Amino acid sequence: MASSTSSVITLNINGEKYTLTVDHRTTLLDALRERLALTGSKKGCDQGQCGACTVLLDGRRAVSCLQLAVAAEGREITTIEGVAEGDQLHPVQQAFLDLDGFQCGYCTPGQICSAIGMIQEHAAGWPSAATDDIRPEAGPPPLTAEEIRERMSGNLCRCSAYVSIVEAVAQAAEAQQDAGRAGLPTEPKEAVA
């Protein structure tokens, strides 16, 4: 039963609905890890500075340590556990494997979720601080290493695997562009609850 400091919420995570009672101060990260055993999102700094806890909220990247669980109700939450489609890895996951975009792996789930969101932001034409021409009619800027570094700057890697991470993101973005040009789906289908 909910008290004045807790609520019963239903979270839509990776296409499945989870109902739980949470204290109003519970972060989405703590609800995922402690209450639902979805431990792919990592607790790094717990201050929104390292990106290890990055998830997708309605397709946009968010650091789950700063997101209250009660505020995520009614939103589509995708964690690292939900980016693959069955045995078929997401193109970003495959690129990280192909190009060794990880060392210890602690930051990798957040890096992958952030890269998925970043590639979508880039394709939609969102500029970054590294974008030269920010006019909407200019379209998406070339996805250079500098663009990728700037766009991924909210995700830290203690092992310094940045060179491989940038290469993996570039490869995944190219694979998704090629799939889009071929008329193939560029993202995994949403799981059905």
PDB file of C-alpha atoms in Angstrom, residues 34-155:
ATOM      1  CA  GLU A  34      17.436  -2.959  -6.980  1.00  0.00           C
ATOM      2  CA  ARG A  35      13.755  -3.658  -7.576  1.00  0.00           C
ATOM      3  CA  LEU A  36      13.615  -5.224 -11.045  1.00  0.00           C
ATOM      4  CA  ALA A  37      17.052  -6.920 -11.287  1.00  0.00           C
ATOM      5  CA  LEU A  38      17.797  -5.154 -14.575  1.00  0.00           C
ATOM      6  CA  THR A  39      21.460  -4.628 -13.732  1.00  0.00           C
ATOM      7  CA  GLY A  40      22.765  -3.746 -17.188  1.00  0.00           C
ATOM      8  CA  SER A  41      22.586  -0.033 -16.379  1.00  0.00           C
ATOM      9  CA  LYS A  42      25.503   0.670 -14.073  1.00  0.00           C
ATOM     10  CA  LYS A  43      25.796   3.000 -11.101  1.00  0.00           C
ATOM     11  CA  GLY A  44      29.000   4.930 -11.657  1.00  0.00           C
ATOM     12  CA  CYS A  45      28.994   8.410 -10.171  1.00  0.00           C
ATOM     13  CA  ASP A  46      25.306   8.598  -9.112  1.00  0.00           C
ATOM     14  CA  GLN A  47      25.470  12.294 -10.069  1.00  0.00           C
ATOM     15  CA  GLY A  48      24.710  12.258 -13.805  1.00  0.00           C
ATOM     16  CA  GLN A  49      28.296  12.889 -14.835  1.00  0.00           C
ATOM     17  CA  CYS A  50      29.641   9.542 -16.095  1.00  0.00           C
ATOM     18  CA  GLY A  51      26.843   8.182 -18.312  1.00  0.00           C
ATOM     19  CA  ALA A  52      27.205   4.570 -17.104  1.00  0.00           C
ATOM     20  CA  CYS A  53      23.475   4.505 -16.273  1.00  0.00           C
ATOM     21  CA  THR A  54      22.250   5.856 -19.629  1.00  0.00           C
ATOM     22  CA  VAL A  55      18.937   4.426 -20.842  1.00  0.00           C
ATOM     23  CA  LEU A  56      16.506   5.526 -23.534  1.00  0.00           C
ATOM     24  CA  LEU A  57      13.299   7.297 -22.459  1.00  0.00           C
ATOM     25  CA  ASP A  58      10.871   7.542 -25.343  1.00  0.00           C
ATOM     26  CA  GLY A  59      13.863   6.960 -27.627  1.00  0.00           C
ATOM     27  CA  ARG A  60      15.974   9.772 -26.159  1.00  0.00           C
ATOM     28  CA  ARG A  61      18.996   9.237 -23.959  1.00  0.00           C
ATOM     29  CA  ALA A  62      18.713   9.918 -20.252  1.00  0.00           C
ATOM     30  CA  VAL A  63      20.932   9.304 -17.260  1.00  0.00           C
ATOM     31  CA  SER A  64      18.727   7.155 -15.062  1.00  0.00           C
ATOM     32  CA  CYS A  65      20.472   8.151 -11.818  1.00  0.00           C
ATOM     33  CA  LEU A  66      18.939  11.637 -12.132  1.00  0.00           C
ATOM     34  CA  GLN A  67      15.511  10.483 -13.324  1.00  0.00           C
ATOM     35  CA  LEU A  68      12.954   9.751 -10.620  1.00  0.00           C
ATOM     36  CA  ALA A  69      11.129   6.464 -11.139  1.00  0.00           C
ATOM     37  CA  VAL A  70       7.745   8.127 -10.564  1.00  0.00           C
ATOM     38  CA  ALA A  71       8.506  10.594 -13.380  1.00  0.00           C
ATOM     39  CA  ALA A  72       9.211   7.724 -15.793  1.00  0.00           C
ATOM     40  CA  GLU A  73       5.709   6.284 -15.475  1.00  0.00           C
ATOM     41  CA  GLY A  74       3.933   6.264 -18.827  1.00  0.00           C
ATOM     42  CA  ARG A  75       7.164   6.538 -20.800  1.00  0.00           C
ATOM     43  CA  GLU A  76       8.850   3.901 -22.953  1.00  0.00           C
ATOM     44  CA  ILE A  77      12.040   2.877 -21.156  1.00  0.00           C
ATOM     45  CA  THR A  78      14.696   0.922 -23.030  1.00  0.00           C
ATOM     46  CA  THR A  79      17.657  -0.490 -21.142  1.00  0.00           C
ATOM     47  CA  ILE A  80      20.632  -2.371 -22.541  1.00  0.00           C
ATOM     48  CA  GLU A  81      18.664  -5.572 -21.913  1.00  0.00           C
ATOM     49  CA  GLY A  82      16.085  -4.430 -24.472  1.00  0.00           C
ATOM     50  CA  VAL A  83      18.114  -3.139 -27.409  1.00  0.00           C
ATOM     51  CA  ALA A  84      18.704  -6.494 -29.134  1.00  0.00           C
ATOM     52  CA  GLU A  85      15.919  -8.317 -30.920  1.00  0.00           C
ATOM     53  CA  GLY A  86      16.157 -11.879 -29.654  1.00  0.00           C
ATOM     54  CA  ASP A  87      19.528 -13.245 -30.729  1.00  0.00           C
ATOM     55  CA  GLN A  88      20.001 -10.417 -33.257  1.00  0.00           C
ATOM     56  CA  LEU A  89      22.248  -7.755 -31.728  1.00  0.00           C
ATOM     57  CA  HIS A  90      21.498  -4.098 -32.324  1.00  0.00           C
ATOM     58  CA  PRO A  91      23.959  -2.643 -34.905  1.00  0.00           C
ATOM     59  CA  VAL A  92      25.623  -0.606 -32.145  1.00  0.00           C
ATOM     60  CA  GLN A  93      26.126  -3.705 -29.992  1.00  0.00           C
ATOM     61  CA  GLN A  94      27.583  -5.575 -32.978  1.00  0.00           C
ATOM     62  CA  ALA A  95      29.934  -2.702 -33.795  1.00  0.00           C
ATOM     63  CA  PHE A  96      31.172  -2.569 -30.199  1.00  0.00           C
ATOM     64  CA  LEU A  97      31.963  -6.292 -30.422  1.00  0.00           C
ATOM     65  CA  ASP A  98      33.536  -6.066 -33.877  1.00  0.00           C
ATOM     66  CA  LEU A  99      35.783  -3.113 -33.018  1.00  0.00           C
ATOM     67  CA  ASP A 100      36.543  -3.790 -29.331  1.00  0.00           C
ATOM     68  CA  GLY A 101      34.618  -0.726 -28.187  1.00  0.00           C
ATOM     69  CA  PHE A 102      35.062  -1.785 -24.587  1.00  0.00           C
ATOM     70  CA  GLN A 103      37.739  -2.967 -22.198  1.00  0.00           C
ATOM     71  CA  CYS A 104      36.444  -3.695 -18.707  1.00  0.00           C
ATOM     72  CA  GLY A 105      32.851  -3.324 -19.974  1.00  0.00           C
ATOM     73  CA  TYR A 106      31.512  -1.334 -17.030  1.00  0.00           C
ATOM     74  CA  CYS A 107      30.569   1.723 -19.094  1.00  0.00           C
ATOM     75  CA  THR A 108      29.579  -0.272 -22.189  1.00  0.00           C
ATOM     76  CA  PRO A 109      25.796  -0.527 -21.545  1.00  0.00           C
ATOM     77  CA  GLY A 110      25.550   3.233 -21.091  1.00  0.00           C
ATOM     78  CA  GLN A 111      27.835   3.869 -24.066  1.00  0.00           C
ATOM     79  CA  ILE A 112      25.665   1.653 -26.279  1.00  0.00           C
ATOM     80  CA  CYS A 113      22.372   3.218 -25.167  1.00  0.00           C
ATOM     81  CA  SER A 114      23.856   6.682 -25.598  1.00  0.00           C
ATOM     82  CA  ALA A 115      25.192   5.814 -29.065  1.00  0.00           C
ATOM     83  CA  ILE A 116      21.765   4.541 -30.160  1.00  0.00           C
ATOM     84  CA  GLY A 117      20.165   7.812 -29.067  1.00  0.00           C
ATOM     85  CA  MET A 118      23.006   9.875 -30.514  1.00  0.00           C
ATOM     86  CA  ILE A 119      22.747   8.252 -33.941  1.00  0.00           C
ATOM     87  CA  GLN A 120      19.006   9.000 -33.987  1.00  0.00           C
ATOM     88  CA  GLU A 121      19.638  12.622 -32.931  1.00  0.00           C
ATOM     89  CA  HIS A 122      22.231  13.013 -35.678  1.00  0.00           C
ATOM     90  CA  ALA A 123      19.948  11.481 -38.329  1.00  0.00           C
ATOM     91  CA  ALA A 124      17.211  13.913 -37.257  1.00  0.00           C
ATOM     92  CA  GLY A 125      19.610  16.798 -37.933  1.00  0.00           C
ATOM     93  CA  TRP A 126      20.241  17.880 -34.369  1.00  0.00           C
ATOM     94  CA  PRO A 127      23.432  19.946 -34.199  1.00  0.00           C
ATOM     95  CA  SER A 128      26.178  19.546 -31.627  1.00  0.00           C
ATOM     96  CA  ALA A 129      28.801  21.954 -30.339  1.00  0.00           C
ATOM     97  CA  ALA A 130      31.098  20.555 -33.062  1.00  0.00           C
ATOM     98  CA  THR A 131      28.614  21.187 -35.900  1.00  0.00           C
ATOM     99  CA  ASP A 132      29.819  23.879 -38.308  1.00  0.00           C
ATOM    100  CA  ASP A 133      26.539  24.631 -40.087  1.00  0.00           C
ATOM    101  CA  ILE A 134      23.578  24.509 -37.708  1.00  0.00           C
ATOM    102  CA  ARG A 135      20.955  25.725 -40.190  1.00  0.00           C
ATOM    103  CA  PRO A 136      18.076  23.206 -40.398  1.00  0.00           C
ATOM    104  CA  GLU A 137      18.229  23.208 -44.191  1.00  0.00           C
ATOM    105  CA  ALA A 138      21.862  22.077 -44.003  1.00  0.00           C
ATOM    106  CA  GLY A 139      20.671  18.667 -42.792  1.00  0.00           C
ATOM    107  CA  PRO A 140      22.720  16.323 -40.648  1.00  0.00           C
ATOM    108  CA  PRO A 141      26.411  17.221 -40.570  1.00  0.00           C
ATOM    109  CA  PRO A 142      28.969  14.621 -41.605  1.00  0.00           C
ATOM    110  CA  LEU A 143      29.374  12.194 -38.717  1.00  0.00           C
ATOM    111  CA  THR A 144      33.071  12.792 -38.244  1.00  0.00           C
ATOM    112  CA  ALA A 145      35.146  11.519 -35.334  1.00  0.00           C
ATOM    113  CA  GLU A 146      34.974  15.032 -33.873  1.00  0.00           C
ATOM    114  CA  GLU A 147      31.142  15.010 -34.075  1.00  0.00           C
ATOM    115  CA  ILE A 148      30.969  11.580 -32.448  1.00  0.00           C
ATOM    116  CA  ARG A 149      33.357  12.580 -29.649  1.00  0.00           C
ATOM    117  CA  GLU A 150      31.345  15.699 -28.891  1.00  0.00           C
ATOM    118  CA  ARG A 151      28.012  13.902 -29.009  1.00  0.00           C
ATOM    119  CA  MET A 152      29.270  11.046 -26.787  1.00  0.00           C
ATOM    120  CA  SER A 153      31.096  13.341 -24.341  1.00  0.00           C
ATOM    121  CA  GLY A 154      28.591  12.634 -21.559  1.00  0.00           C
ATOM    122  CA  ASN A 155      29.745   9.018 -21.383  1.00  0.00           C
TER     123      ASN A 155
END
